[in-house]
Structures are given as structure tokens and as C-alpha cells.
mmCIF file of C-alpha atoms in Angstrom:
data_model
loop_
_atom_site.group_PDB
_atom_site.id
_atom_site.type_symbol
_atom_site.label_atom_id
_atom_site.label_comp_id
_atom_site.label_asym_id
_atom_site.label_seq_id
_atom_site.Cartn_x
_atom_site.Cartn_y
_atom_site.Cartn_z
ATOM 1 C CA UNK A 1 0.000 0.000 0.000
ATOM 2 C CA UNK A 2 1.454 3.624 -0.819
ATOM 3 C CA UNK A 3 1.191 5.569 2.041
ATOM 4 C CA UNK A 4 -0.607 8.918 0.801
ATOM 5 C CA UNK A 5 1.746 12.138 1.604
ATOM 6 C CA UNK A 6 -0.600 14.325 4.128
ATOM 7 C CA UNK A 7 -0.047 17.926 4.994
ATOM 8 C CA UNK A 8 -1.356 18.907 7.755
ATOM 9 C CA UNK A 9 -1.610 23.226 8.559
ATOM 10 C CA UNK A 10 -3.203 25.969 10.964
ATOM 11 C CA UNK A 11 -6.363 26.410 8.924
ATOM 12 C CA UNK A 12 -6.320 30.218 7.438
ATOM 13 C CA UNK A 13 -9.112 32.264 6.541
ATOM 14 C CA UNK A 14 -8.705 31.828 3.034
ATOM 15 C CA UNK A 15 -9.755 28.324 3.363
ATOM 16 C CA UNK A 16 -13.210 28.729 4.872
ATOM 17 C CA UNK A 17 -15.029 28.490 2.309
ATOM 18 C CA UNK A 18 -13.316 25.488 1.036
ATOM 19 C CA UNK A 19 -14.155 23.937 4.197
ATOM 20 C CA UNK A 20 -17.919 25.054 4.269
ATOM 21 C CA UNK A 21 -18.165 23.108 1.421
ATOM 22 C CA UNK A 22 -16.774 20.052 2.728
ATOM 23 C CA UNK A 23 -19.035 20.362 5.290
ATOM 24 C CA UNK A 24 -21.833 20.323 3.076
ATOM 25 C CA UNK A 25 -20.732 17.383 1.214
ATOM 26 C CA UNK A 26 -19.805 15.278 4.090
ATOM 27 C CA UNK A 27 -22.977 16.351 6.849
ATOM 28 C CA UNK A 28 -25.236 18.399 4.359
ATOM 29 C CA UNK A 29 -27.845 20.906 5.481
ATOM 30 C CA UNK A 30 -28.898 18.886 8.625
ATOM 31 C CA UNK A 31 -26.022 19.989 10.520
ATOM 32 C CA UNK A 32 -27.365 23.330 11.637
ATOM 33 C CA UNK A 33 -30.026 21.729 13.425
ATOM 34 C CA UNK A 34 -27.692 19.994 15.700
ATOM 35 C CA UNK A 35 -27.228 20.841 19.420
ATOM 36 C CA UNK A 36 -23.405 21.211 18.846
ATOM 37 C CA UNK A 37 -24.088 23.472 16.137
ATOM 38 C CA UNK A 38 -25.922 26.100 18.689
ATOM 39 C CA UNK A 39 -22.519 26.120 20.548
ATOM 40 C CA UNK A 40 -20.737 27.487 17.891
ATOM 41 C CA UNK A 41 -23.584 29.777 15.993
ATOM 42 C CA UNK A 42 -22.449 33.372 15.472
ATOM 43 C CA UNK A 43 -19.030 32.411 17.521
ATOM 44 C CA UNK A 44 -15.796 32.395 15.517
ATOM 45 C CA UNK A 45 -13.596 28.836 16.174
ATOM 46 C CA UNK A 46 -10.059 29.677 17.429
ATOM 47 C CA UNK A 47 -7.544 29.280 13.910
ATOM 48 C CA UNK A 48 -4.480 28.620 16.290
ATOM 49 C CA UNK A 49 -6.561 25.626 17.427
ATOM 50 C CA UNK A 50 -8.059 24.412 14.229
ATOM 51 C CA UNK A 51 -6.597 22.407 11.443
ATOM 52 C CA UNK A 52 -6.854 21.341 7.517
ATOM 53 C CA UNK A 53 -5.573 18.645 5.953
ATOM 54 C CA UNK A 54 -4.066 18.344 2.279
ATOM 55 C CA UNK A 55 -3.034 15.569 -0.014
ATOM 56 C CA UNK A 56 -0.886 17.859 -2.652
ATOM 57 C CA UNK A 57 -2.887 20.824 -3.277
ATOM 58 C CA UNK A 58 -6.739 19.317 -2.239
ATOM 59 C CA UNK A 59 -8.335 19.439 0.848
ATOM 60 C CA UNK A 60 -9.001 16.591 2.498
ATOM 61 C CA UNK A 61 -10.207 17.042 6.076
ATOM 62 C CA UNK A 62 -10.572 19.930 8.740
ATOM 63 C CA UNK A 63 -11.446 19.667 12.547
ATOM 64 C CA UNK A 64 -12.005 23.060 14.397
ATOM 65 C CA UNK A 65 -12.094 23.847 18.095
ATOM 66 C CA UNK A 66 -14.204 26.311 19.655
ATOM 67 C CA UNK A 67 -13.836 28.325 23.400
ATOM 68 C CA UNK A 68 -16.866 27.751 25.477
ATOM 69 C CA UNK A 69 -18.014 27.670 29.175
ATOM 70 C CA UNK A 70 -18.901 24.603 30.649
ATOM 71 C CA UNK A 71 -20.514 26.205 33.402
ATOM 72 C CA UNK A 72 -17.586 28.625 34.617
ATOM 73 C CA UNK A 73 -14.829 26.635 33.392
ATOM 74 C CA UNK A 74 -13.201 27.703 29.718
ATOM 75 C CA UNK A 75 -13.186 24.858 28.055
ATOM 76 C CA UNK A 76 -13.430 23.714 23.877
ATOM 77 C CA UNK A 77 -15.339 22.215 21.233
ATOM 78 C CA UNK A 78 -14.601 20.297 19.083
ATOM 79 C CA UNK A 79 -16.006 19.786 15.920
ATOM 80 C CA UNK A 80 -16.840 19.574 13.504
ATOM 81 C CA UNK A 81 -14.338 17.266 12.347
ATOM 82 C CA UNK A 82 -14.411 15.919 8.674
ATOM 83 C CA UNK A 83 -12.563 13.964 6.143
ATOM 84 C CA UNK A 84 -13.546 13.486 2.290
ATOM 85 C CA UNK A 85 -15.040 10.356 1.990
ATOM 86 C CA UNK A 86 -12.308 8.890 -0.617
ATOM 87 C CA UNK A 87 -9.976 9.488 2.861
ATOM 88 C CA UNK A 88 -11.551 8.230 5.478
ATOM 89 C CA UNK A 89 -9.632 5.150 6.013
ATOM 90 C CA UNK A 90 -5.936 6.238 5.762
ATOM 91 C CA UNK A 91 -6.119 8.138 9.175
ATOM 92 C CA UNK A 92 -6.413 11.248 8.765
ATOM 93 C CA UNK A 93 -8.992 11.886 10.366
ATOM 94 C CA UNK A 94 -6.976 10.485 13.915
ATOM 95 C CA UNK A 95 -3.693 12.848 12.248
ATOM 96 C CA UNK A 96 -6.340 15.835 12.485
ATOM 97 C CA UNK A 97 -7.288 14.696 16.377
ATOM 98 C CA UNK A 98 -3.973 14.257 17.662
ATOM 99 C CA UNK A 99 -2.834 17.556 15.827
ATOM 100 C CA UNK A 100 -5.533 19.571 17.544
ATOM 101 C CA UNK A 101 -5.199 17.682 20.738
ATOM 102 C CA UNK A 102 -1.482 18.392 21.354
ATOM 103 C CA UNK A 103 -2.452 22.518 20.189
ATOM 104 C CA UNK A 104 -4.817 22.976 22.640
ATOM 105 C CA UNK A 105 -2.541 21.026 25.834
ATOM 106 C CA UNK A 106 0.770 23.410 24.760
ATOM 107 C CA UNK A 107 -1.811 26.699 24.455
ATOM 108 C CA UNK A 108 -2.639 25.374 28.490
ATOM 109 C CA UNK A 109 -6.701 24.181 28.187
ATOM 110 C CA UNK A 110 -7.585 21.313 29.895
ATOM 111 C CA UNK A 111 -10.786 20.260 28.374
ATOM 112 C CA UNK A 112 -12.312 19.608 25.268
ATOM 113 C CA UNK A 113 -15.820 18.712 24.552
ATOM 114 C CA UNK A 114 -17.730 17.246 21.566
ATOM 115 C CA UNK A 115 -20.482 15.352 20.464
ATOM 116 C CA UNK A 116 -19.512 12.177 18.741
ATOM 117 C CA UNK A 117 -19.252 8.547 18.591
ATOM 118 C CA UNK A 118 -17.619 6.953 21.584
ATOM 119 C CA UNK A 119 -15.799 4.151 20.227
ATOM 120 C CA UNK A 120 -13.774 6.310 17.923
ATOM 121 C CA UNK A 121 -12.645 8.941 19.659
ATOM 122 C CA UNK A 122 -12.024 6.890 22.920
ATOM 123 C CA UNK A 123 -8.792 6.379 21.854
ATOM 124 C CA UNK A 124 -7.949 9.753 22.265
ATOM 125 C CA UNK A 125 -8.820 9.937 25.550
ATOM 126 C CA UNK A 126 -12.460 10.670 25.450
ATOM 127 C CA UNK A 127 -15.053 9.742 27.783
ATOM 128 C CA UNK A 128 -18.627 9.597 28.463
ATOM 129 C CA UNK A 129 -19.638 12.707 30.438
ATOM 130 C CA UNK A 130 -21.945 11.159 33.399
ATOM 131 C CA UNK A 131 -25.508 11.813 33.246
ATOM 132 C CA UNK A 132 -26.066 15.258 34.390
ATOM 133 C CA UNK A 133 -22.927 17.260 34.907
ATOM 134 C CA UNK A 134 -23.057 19.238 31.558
ATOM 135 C CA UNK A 135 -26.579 20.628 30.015
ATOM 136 C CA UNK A 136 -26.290 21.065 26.193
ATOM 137 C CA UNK A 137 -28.557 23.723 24.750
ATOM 138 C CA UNK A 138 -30.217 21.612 22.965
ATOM 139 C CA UNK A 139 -31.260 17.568 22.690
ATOM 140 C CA UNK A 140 -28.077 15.502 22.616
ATOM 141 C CA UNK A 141 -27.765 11.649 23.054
ATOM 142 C CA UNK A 142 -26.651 11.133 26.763
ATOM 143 C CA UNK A 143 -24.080 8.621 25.342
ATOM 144 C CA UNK A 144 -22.948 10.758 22.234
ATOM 145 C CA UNK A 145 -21.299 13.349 24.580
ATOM 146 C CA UNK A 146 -17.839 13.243 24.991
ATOM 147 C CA UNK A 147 -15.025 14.795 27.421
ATOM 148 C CA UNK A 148 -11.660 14.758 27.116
ATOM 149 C CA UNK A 149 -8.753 16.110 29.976
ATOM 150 C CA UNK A 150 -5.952 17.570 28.826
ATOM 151 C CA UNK A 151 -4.946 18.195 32.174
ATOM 152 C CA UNK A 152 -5.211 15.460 34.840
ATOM 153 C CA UNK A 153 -8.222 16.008 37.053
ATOM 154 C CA UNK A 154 -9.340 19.112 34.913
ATOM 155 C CA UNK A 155 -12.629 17.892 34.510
ATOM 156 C CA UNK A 156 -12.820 16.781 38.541
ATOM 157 C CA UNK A 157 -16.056 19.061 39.852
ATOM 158 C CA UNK A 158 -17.110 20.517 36.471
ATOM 159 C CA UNK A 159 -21.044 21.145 36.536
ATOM 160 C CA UNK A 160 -23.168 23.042 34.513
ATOM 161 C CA UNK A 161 -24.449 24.501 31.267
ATOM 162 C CA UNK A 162 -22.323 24.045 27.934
ATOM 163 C CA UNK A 163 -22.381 27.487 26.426
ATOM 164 C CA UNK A 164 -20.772 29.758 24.318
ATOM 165 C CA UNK A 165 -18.286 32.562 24.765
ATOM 166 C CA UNK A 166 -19.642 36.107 22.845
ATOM 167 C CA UNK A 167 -17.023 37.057 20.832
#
């Protein structure tokens, strides 16, 4: 198997609208019904924390973090994170994760939330959050949503509303 030669950068704001598309063609116009997508309506995602990925020139996949409150407590969100379908089984999605993981723990947060599916992104270190300790603004399956520390014990007494940050 060739192993395809993947460039991951800092997304810019040139490539928003490259990405907007890909989000089209990967979750379509459902996506801004979703609870997640309340989070981050009207609130810009942090560029130093959210990546594209290339094979050559073309796009392939983007992730983007966002700062919100989990009750008092700065935390992000992440998502969405996407990947052409043609790509999504040479990891680049998990190059995107880890990429965005390790930018967030050296710019000092120590949690990151998103709404996703468990068995994949357990193996970067997300869990479960237990029944009750964060309100979503919106309908969300209980088992869908999905904490990660970046910090040991960061999420240790964290209650409360998910929200968003004004810009």
C-alpha cells in the first residue's frame, strides 16, 4: 500500500469556504439543526486551534475547536471534524485529532468537549460525560457526549451549562 503524503496546517481564513463546502458534502444541510451546532452559531472557532488537511494541493479534512463555558470553566469544542469520503480510512482523520489535541494542551486548556461517537474517539482519551454534569442547549444523546482532559483532574467538579463565549 502507498502511504498517501498528508499535509497537515493551521487552517487560514482563506480556506473557509473550502471547508464550508466540505461540510456540506460530508454532513449536508442537517447539521445546523444539531445541538453542537448552537454552541458554535455566530461564535468564531479559534484558527491557532483548528486544522486542515491536504493531499498535494486538495483538501481533504478539517477539525475546528471552539472556546466555550462549561458552566464557569473555559473549556473547547470540538467539531466539527471531517474527512472526504475517498480518505476516510488512511487516518487522517486520527492525524487531524492528535494535531488539535497536542495545540490545545501546549496553548494550556484542559478540556475539550464534543459530540460524537464513543468508540472512535475513545482512543484519544475521550469519555462519556456522566448523566447530568453538563446541560447542552439543545437535545443531545446522553451517550454521544464526549469529554476529554488535557490536564489530569481538569474535569474533577465541572457542573453546569455548555455554552458559548460572545465574541
Amino acid at each position: 500500500m502507498t502511504e498517501l503524503p498528508i499535509t497537515v496546517t493551521t487552517e487560514s481564513p482563506e480556506s473557509n469556504a473550502a471547508i464550508e463546502r466540505l461540510h456540506q458534502r460530508t454532513f449536508g444541510p442537517g447539521r445546523f439543526a444539531r445541538t453542537a451546532f448552537r454552541l458554535r452559531e455566530n461564535v468564531p472557532h479559534d484558527l491557532t486551534l483548528s486544522f486542515t488537511a491536504y493531499v498535494g494541493t486538495m483538501m481533504v479534512g478539517s477539525v475546528r475547536q471552539t472556546p466555550i463555558l462549561i458552566g464557569s470553566q473555559p473549556a473547547l469544542l470540538l467539531g466539527p471534524l471531517t474527512v472526504e469520503p475517498p480518505f476516510r480510512a488512511v487516518g487522517i482523520g486520527g492525524r487531524l485529532m492528535r494535531v488539535c489535541m497536542d495545540a490545545a494542551r501546549e496553548q494550556g486548556h484542559g478540556l475539550i468537549l464534543l459530540v460524537g461517537d464513543e468508540p472512535y474517539y475513545r482512543r484519544f482519551g475521550f469519555k462519556v460525560v456522566p448523566h447530568g454534569r453538563i446541560a447542552m442547549p439543545g437535545p443531545v444523546d446522553p451517550g454521544r457526549l464526549l469529554i476529554a482532559e488535557l490536564k489530569d483532574g481538569a474535569f474533577e467538579g465541572i457542573t453546569g451549562p455548555a455554552r458559548s463565549i460572545a465574541a
